[in-house]
PDB file of C-alpha atoms in Angstrom:
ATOM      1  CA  UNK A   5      18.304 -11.136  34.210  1.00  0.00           C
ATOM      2  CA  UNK A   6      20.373  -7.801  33.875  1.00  0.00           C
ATOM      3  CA  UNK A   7      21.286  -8.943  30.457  1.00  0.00           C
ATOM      4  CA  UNK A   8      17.401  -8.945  29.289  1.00  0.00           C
ATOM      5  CA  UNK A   9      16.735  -5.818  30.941  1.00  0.00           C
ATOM      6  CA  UNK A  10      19.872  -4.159  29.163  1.00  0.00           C
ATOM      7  CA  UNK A  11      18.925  -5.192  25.765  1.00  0.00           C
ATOM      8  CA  UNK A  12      15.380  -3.924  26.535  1.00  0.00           C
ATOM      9  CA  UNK A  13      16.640  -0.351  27.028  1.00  0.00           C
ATOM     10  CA  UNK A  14      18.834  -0.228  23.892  1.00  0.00           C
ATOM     11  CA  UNK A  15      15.657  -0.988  21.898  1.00  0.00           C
ATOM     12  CA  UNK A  16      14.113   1.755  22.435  1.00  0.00           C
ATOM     13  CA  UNK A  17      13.358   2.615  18.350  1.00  0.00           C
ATOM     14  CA  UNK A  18      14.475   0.938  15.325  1.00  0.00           C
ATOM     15  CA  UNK A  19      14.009   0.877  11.297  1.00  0.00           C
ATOM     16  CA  UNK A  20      11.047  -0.886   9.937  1.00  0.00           C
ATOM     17  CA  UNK A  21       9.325  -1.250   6.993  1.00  0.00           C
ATOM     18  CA  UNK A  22       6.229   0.631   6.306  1.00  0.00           C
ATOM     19  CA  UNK A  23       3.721  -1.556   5.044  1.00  0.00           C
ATOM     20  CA  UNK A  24       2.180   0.571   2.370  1.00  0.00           C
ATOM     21  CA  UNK A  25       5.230   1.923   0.572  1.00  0.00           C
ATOM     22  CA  UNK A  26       7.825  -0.511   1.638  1.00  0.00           C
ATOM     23  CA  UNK A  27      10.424   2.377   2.546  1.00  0.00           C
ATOM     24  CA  UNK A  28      12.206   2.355   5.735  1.00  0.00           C
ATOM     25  CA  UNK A  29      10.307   4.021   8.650  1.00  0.00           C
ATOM     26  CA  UNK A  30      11.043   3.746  12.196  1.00  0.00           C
ATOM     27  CA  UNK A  31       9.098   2.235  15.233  1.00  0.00           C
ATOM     28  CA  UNK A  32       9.433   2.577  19.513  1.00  0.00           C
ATOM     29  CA  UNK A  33       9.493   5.366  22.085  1.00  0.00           C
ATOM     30  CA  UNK A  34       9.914   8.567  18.987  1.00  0.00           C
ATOM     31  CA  UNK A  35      12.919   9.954  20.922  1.00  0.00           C
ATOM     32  CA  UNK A  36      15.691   8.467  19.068  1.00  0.00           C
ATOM     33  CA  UNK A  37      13.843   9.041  15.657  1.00  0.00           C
ATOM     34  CA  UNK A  38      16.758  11.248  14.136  1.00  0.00           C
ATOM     35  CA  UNK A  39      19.251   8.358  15.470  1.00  0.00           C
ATOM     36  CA  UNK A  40      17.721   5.772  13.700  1.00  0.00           C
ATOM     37  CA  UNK A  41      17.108   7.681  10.395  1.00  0.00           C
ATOM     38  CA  UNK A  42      19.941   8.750  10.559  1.00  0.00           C
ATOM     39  CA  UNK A  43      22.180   6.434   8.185  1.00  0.00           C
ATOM     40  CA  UNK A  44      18.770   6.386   5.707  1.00  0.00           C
ATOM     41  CA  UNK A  45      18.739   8.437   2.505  1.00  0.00           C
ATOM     42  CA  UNK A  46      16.290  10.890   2.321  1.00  0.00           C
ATOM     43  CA  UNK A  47      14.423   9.216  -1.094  1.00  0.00           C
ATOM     44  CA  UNK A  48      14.327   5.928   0.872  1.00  0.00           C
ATOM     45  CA  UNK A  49      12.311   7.189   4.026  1.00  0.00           C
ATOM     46  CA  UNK A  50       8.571   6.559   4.353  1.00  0.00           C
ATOM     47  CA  UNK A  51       6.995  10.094   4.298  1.00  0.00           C
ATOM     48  CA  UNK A  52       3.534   8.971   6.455  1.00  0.00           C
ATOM     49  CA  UNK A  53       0.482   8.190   4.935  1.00  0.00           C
ATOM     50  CA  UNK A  54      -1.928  10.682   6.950  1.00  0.00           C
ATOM     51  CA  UNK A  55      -3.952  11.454   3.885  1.00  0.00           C
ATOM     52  CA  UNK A  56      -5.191   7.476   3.651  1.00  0.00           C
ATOM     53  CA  UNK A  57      -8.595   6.414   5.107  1.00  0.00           C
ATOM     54  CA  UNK A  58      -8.390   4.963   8.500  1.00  0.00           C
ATOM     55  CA  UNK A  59      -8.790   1.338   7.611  1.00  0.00           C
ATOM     56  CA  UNK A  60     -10.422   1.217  11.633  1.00  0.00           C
ATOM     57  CA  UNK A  61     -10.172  -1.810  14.309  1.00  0.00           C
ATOM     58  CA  UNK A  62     -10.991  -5.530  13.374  1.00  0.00           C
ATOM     59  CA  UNK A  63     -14.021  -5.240  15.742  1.00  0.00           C
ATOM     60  CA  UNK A  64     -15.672  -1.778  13.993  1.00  0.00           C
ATOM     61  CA  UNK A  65     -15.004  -3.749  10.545  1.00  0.00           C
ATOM     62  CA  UNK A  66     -16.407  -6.646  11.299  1.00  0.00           C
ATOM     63  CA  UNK A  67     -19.402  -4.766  13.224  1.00  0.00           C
ATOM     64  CA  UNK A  68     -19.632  -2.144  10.343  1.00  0.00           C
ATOM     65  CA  UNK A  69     -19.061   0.494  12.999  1.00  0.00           C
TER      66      UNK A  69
END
């Protein structure tokens, strides 16, 4: 049991893919963002996509909402 909760706490954030531009971005709590970006170069990290139309929930696409 202290062995799950232990590896629980080290994953707090980690690299991921982003899903639109397929560079590496990170996901988890945000406080160990410059940690995990750190080994990343620059020209390979995902930049955000905040300029993109909200694509919205399942529910308020499938309800037109």
């Amino acid at each position: 049991m202290l062995a799950q909760n232990l590896a629980k706490e080290i994953t707090v954030c980690r690299a991921v893919t982003c899903k639109t531009c397929d560079k590496t971005t990170w996901a988890g709590c945000g406080e160990h963002v410059d940690q995990v970006m750190a080994g990343v170069p620059r020209r390979d990290r995902c930049e955000g996509h905040a300029k993109e139309p909200a694509k919205g929930s399942f529910l308020s696409r499938l309800f037109g909402n």
